[in-house]
mmCIF file of C-alpha atoms in Angstrom:
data_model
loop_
_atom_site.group_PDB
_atom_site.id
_atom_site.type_symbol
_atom_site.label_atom_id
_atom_site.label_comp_id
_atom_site.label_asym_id
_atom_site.label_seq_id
_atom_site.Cartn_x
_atom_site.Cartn_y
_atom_site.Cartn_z
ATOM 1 C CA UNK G 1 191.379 70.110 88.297
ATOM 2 C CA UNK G 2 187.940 71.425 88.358
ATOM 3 C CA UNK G 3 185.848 69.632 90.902
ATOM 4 C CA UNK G 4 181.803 69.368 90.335
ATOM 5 C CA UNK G 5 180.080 72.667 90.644
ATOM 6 C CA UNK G 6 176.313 73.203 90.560
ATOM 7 C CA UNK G 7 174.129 75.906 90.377
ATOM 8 C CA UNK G 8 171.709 77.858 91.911
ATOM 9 C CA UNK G 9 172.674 77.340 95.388
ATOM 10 C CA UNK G 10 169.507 77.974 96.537
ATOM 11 C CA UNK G 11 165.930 78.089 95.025
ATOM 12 C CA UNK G 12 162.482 78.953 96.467
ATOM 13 C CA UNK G 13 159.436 77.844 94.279
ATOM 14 C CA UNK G 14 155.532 77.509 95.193
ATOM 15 C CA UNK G 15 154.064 74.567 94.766
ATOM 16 C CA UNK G 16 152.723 73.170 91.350
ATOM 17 C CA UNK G 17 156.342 74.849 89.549
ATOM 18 C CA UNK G 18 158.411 73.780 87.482
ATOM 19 C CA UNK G 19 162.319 73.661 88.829
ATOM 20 C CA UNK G 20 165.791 72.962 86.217
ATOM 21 C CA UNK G 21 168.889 72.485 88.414
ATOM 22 C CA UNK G 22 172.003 72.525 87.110
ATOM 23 C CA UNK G 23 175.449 70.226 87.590
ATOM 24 C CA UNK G 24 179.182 70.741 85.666
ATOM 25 C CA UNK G 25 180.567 67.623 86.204
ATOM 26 C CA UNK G 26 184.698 67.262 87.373
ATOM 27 C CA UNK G 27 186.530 67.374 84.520
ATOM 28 C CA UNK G 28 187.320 64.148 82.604
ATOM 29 C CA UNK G 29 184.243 62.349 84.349
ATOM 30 C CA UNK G 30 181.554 61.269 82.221
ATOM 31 C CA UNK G 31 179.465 59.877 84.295
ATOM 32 C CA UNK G 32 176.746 62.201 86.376
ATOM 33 C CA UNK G 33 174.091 60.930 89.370
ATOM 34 C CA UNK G 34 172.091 63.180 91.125
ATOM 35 C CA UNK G 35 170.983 62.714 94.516
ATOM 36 C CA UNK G 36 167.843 64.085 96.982
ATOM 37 C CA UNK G 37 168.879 64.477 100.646
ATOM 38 C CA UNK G 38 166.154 65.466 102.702
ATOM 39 C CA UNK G 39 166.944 67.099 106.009
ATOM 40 C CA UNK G 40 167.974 65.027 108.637
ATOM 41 C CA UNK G 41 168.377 61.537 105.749
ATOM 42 C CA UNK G 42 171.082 60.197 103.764
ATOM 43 C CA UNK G 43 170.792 61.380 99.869
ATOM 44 C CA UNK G 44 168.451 59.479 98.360
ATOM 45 C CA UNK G 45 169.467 58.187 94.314
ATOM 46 C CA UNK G 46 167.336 59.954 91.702
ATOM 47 C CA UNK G 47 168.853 58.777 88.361
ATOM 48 C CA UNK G 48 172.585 58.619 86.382
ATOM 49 C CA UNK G 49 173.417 59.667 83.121
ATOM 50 C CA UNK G 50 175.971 57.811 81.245
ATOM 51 C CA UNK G 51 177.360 59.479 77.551
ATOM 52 C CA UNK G 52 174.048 61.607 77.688
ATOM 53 C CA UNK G 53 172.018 58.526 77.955
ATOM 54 C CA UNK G 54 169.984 58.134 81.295
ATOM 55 C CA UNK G 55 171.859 54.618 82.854
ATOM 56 C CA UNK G 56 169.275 53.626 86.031
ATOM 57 C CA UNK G 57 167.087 54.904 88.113
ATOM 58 C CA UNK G 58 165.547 55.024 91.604
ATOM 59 C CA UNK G 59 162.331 55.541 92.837
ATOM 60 C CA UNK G 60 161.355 58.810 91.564
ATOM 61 C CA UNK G 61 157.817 59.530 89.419
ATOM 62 C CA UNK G 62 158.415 60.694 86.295
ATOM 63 C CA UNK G 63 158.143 64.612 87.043
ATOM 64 C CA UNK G 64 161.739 64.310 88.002
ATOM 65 C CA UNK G 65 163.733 63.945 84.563
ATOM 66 C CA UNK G 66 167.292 65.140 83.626
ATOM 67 C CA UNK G 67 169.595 65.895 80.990
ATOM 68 C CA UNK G 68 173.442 65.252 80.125
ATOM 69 C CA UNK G 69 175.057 67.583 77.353
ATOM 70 C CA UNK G 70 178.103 66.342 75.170
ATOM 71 C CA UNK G 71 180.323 68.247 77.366
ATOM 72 C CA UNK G 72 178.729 65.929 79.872
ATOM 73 C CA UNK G 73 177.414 68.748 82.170
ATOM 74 C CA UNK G 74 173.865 67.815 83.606
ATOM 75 C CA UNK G 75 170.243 69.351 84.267
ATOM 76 C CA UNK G 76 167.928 67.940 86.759
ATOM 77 C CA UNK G 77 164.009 69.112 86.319
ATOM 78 C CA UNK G 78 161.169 68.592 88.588
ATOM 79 C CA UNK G 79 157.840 69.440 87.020
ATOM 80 C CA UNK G 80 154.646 70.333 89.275
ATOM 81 C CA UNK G 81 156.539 70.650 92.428
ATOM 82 C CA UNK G 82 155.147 69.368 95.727
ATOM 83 C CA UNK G 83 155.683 70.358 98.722
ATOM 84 C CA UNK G 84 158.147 67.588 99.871
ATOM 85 C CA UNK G 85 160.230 68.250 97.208
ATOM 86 C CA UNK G 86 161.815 70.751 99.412
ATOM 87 C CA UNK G 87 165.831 69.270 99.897
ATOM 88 C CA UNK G 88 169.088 69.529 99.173
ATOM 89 C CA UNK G 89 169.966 68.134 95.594
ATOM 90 C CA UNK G 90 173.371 67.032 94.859
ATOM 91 C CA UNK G 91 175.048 66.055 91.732
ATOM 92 C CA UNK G 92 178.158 63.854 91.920
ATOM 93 C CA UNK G 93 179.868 62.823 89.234
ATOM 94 C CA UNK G 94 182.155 59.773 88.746
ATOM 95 C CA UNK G 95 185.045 58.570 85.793
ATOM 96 C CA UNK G 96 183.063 55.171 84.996
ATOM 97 C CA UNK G 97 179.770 53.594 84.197
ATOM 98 C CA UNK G 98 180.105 51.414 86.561
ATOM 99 C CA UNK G 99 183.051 52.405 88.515
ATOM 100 C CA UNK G 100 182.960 50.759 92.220
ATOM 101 C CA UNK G 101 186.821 51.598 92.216
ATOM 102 C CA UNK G 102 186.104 55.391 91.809
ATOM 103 C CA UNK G 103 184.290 57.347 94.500
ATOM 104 C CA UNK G 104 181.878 59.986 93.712
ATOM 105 C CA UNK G 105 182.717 63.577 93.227
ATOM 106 C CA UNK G 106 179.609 65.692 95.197
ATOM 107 C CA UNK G 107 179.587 69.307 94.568
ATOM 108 C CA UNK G 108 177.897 71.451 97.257
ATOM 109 C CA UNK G 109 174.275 71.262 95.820
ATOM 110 C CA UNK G 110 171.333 73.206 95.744
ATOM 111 C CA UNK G 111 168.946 73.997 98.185
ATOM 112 C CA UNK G 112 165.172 73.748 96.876
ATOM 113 C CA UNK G 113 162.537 75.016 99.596
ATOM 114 C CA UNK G 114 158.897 74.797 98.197
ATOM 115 C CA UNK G 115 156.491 76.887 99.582
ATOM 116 C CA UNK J 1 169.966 45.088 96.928
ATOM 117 C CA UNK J 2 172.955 45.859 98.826
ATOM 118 C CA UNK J 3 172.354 48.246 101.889
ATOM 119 C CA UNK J 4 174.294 50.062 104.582
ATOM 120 C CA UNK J 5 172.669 50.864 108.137
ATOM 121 C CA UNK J 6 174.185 53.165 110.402
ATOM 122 C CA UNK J 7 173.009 52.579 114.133
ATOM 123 C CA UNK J 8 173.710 55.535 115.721
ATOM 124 C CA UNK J 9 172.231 59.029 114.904
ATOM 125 C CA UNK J 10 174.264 60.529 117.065
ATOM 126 C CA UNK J 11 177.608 60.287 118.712
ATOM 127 C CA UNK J 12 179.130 62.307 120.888
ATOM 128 C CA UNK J 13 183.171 62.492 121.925
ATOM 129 C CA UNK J 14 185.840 64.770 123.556
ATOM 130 C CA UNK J 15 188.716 66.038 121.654
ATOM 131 C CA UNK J 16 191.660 64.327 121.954
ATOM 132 C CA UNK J 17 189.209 60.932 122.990
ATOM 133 C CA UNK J 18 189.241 57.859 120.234
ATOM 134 C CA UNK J 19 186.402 57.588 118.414
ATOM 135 C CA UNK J 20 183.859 55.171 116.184
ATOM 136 C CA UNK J 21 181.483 55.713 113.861
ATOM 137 C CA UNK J 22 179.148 52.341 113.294
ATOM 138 C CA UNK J 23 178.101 50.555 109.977
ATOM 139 C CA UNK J 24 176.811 47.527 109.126
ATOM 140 C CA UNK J 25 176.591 46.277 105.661
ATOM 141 C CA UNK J 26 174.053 43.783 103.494
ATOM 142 C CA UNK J 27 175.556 42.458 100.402
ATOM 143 C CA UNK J 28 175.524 39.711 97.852
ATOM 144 C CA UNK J 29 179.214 38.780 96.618
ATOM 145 C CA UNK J 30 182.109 40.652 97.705
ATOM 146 C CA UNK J 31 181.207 43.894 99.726
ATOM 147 C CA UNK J 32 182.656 47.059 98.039
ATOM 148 C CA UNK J 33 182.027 49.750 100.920
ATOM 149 C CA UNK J 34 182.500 53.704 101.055
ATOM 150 C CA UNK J 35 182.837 56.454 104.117
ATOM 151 C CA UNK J 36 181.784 59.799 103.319
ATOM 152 C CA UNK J 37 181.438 63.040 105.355
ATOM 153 C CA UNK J 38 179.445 65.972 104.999
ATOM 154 C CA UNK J 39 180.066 69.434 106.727
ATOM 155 C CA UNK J 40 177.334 72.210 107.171
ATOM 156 C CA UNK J 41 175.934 73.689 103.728
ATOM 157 C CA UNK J 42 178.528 71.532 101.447
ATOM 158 C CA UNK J 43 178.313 68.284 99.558
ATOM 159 C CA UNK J 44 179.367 64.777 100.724
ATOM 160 C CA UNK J 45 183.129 64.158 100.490
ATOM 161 C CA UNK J 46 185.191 61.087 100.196
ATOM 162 C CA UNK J 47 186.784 59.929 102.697
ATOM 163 C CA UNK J 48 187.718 55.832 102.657
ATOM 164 C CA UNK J 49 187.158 52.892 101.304
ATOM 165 C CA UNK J 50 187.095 49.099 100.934
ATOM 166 C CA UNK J 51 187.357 46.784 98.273
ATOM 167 C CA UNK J 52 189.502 44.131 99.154
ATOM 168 C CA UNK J 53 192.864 43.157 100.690
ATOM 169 C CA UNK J 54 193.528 44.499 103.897
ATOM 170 C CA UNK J 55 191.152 44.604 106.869
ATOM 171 C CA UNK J 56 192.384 47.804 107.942
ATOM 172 C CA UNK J 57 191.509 50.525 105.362
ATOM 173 C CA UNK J 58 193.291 53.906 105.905
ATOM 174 C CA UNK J 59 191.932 57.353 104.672
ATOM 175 C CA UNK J 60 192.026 61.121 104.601
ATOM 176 C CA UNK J 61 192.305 63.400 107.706
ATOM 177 C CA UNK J 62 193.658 60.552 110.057
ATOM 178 C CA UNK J 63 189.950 58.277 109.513
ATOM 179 C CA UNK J 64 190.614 54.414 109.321
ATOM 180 C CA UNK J 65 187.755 51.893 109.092
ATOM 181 C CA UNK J 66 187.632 48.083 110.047
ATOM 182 C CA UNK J 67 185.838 45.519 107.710
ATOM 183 C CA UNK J 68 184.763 42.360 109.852
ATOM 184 C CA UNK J 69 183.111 39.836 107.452
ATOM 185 C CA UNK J 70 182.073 37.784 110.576
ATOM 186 C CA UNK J 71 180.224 40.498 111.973
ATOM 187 C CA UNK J 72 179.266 42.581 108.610
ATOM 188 C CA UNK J 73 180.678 45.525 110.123
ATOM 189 C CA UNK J 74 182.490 48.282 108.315
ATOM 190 C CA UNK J 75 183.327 50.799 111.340
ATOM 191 C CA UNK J 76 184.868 54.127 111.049
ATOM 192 C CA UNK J 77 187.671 54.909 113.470
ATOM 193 C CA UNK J 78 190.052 57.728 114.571
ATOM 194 C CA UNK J 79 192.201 57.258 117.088
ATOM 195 C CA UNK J 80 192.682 61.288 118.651
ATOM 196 C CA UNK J 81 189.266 63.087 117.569
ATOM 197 C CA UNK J 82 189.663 66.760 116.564
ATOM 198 C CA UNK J 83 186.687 69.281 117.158
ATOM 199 C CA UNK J 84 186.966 69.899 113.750
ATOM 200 C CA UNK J 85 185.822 66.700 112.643
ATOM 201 C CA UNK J 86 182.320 67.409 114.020
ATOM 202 C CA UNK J 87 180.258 66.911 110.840
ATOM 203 C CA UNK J 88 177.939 64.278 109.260
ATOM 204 C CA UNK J 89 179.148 60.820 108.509
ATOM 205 C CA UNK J 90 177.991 58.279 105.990
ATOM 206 C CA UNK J 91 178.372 54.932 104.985
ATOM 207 C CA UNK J 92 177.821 53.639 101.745
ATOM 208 C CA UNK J 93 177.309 50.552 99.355
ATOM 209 C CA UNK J 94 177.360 50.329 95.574
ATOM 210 C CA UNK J 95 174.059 48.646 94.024
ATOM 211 C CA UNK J 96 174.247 48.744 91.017
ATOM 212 C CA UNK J 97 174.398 52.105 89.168
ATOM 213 C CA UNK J 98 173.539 54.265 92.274
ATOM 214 C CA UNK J 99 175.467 54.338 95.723
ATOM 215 C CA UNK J 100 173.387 53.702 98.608
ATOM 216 C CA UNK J 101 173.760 55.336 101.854
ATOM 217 C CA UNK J 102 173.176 54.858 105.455
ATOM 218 C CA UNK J 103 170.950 57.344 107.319
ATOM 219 C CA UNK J 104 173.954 59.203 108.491
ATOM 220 C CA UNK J 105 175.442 59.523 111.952
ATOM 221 C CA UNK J 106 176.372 63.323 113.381
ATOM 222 C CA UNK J 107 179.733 63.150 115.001
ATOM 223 C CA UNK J 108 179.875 66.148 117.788
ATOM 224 C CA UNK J 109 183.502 66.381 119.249
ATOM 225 C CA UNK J 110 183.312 68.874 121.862
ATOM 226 C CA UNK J 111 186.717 70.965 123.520
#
């Protein structure tokens, strides 16, 4: 079983960049969330993506929009970057829609300092 | 919206001592609640959770946690702490389509 893996680990970008993280989801999950965890806080929900459709989001301006292929792998992408966009972003993905039965599957997530 | 709030930022225990690991909870209907730890530089992993039955929930690495509906309390316990298990803990709630976690408590089991 492949578990989530996402890529680049870590990322340094100046401010007013554009960022595109990436997420392979566990295989035979369809569902994919990513999450912002600032240092020192608990991750914070930025949106899911259900069957390539985007299903719910938190409260995150619009800069920060995402992707889900067919082969339900995932892009996250942060336009004009800001300065406290610097984190850790982590995808996790899950088997259901809405799944309270199934926990989430985190991979290891990238770290985005932005200088 | 359901949310989780852990107490404690910190909490510190010898090996070999019992230890706990607070959450409280705020839900409408039945609680559905989650433990997950995080070690240095790696993602959040499973490690419990409750969604009915028992009171008692048991999980990986020797962790147990205690749902109290009186007090809204979903602790995490272990009953022999290993240094190992120094790491970041959190406790979680569904809402909807996003989990929602607690600030996160660092667990520092020293020798």
């Amino acid at each position: 079983e492949t578990g989530v893996t996402q890529s680049p680990t870590h990322l340094i970008k100046t401010r007013g960049q554009q960022v595109t993280l990436r997420c392979s989801s566990q295989s035979g999950h369809n569902t994919v969330s990513w999450y912002q965890q600032a240092l020192g806080q608990g991750p914070q929900f930025i949106f899911q993506y259900y069957r390539e459709e985007e299903n719910g989001r938190g409260n995150f301006p619009p800069r920060f929009s995402g992707l889900q292929f067919p082969n339900y792998s995932s892009e996250l992408n942060v336009n004009a970057l800001e300065l406290d966009d610097s984190a850790l972003y982590l995808c996790a993905s899950s088997s259901g829609q809405v799944d309270y039965n199934s926990p989430l599957h985190f991979g290891n997530g990238t770290r985005l300092t932005v200088t | 919206a359901q949310s989780v709030a852990q107490p404690e930022d910190q909490v510190n225990v010898a090996e070999g001592n019992p230890l706990t690991v607070k959450c409280t909870y705020s839900v409408s209907g039945n609680p559905y609640l989650f433990w997950y730890v995080q070690y240095p530089n790696r993602g959040l992993q499973f490690l419990l959770k409750y969604i009915t039955g028992d009171n008692l929930v048991k999980g990986s690495y020797g962790f147990e946690a205690e749902f109290n509906k009186s007090q809204t309390s979903f602790h995490l316990k272990k009953p022999s702490a290993l240094v190992s298990d120094s790491a970041l803990y959190f406790c979680a709630v569904p809402n909807n389509n996003d989990m929602r976690f607690g600030a996160g408590t660092r667990l520092t089991v020293k020798p």
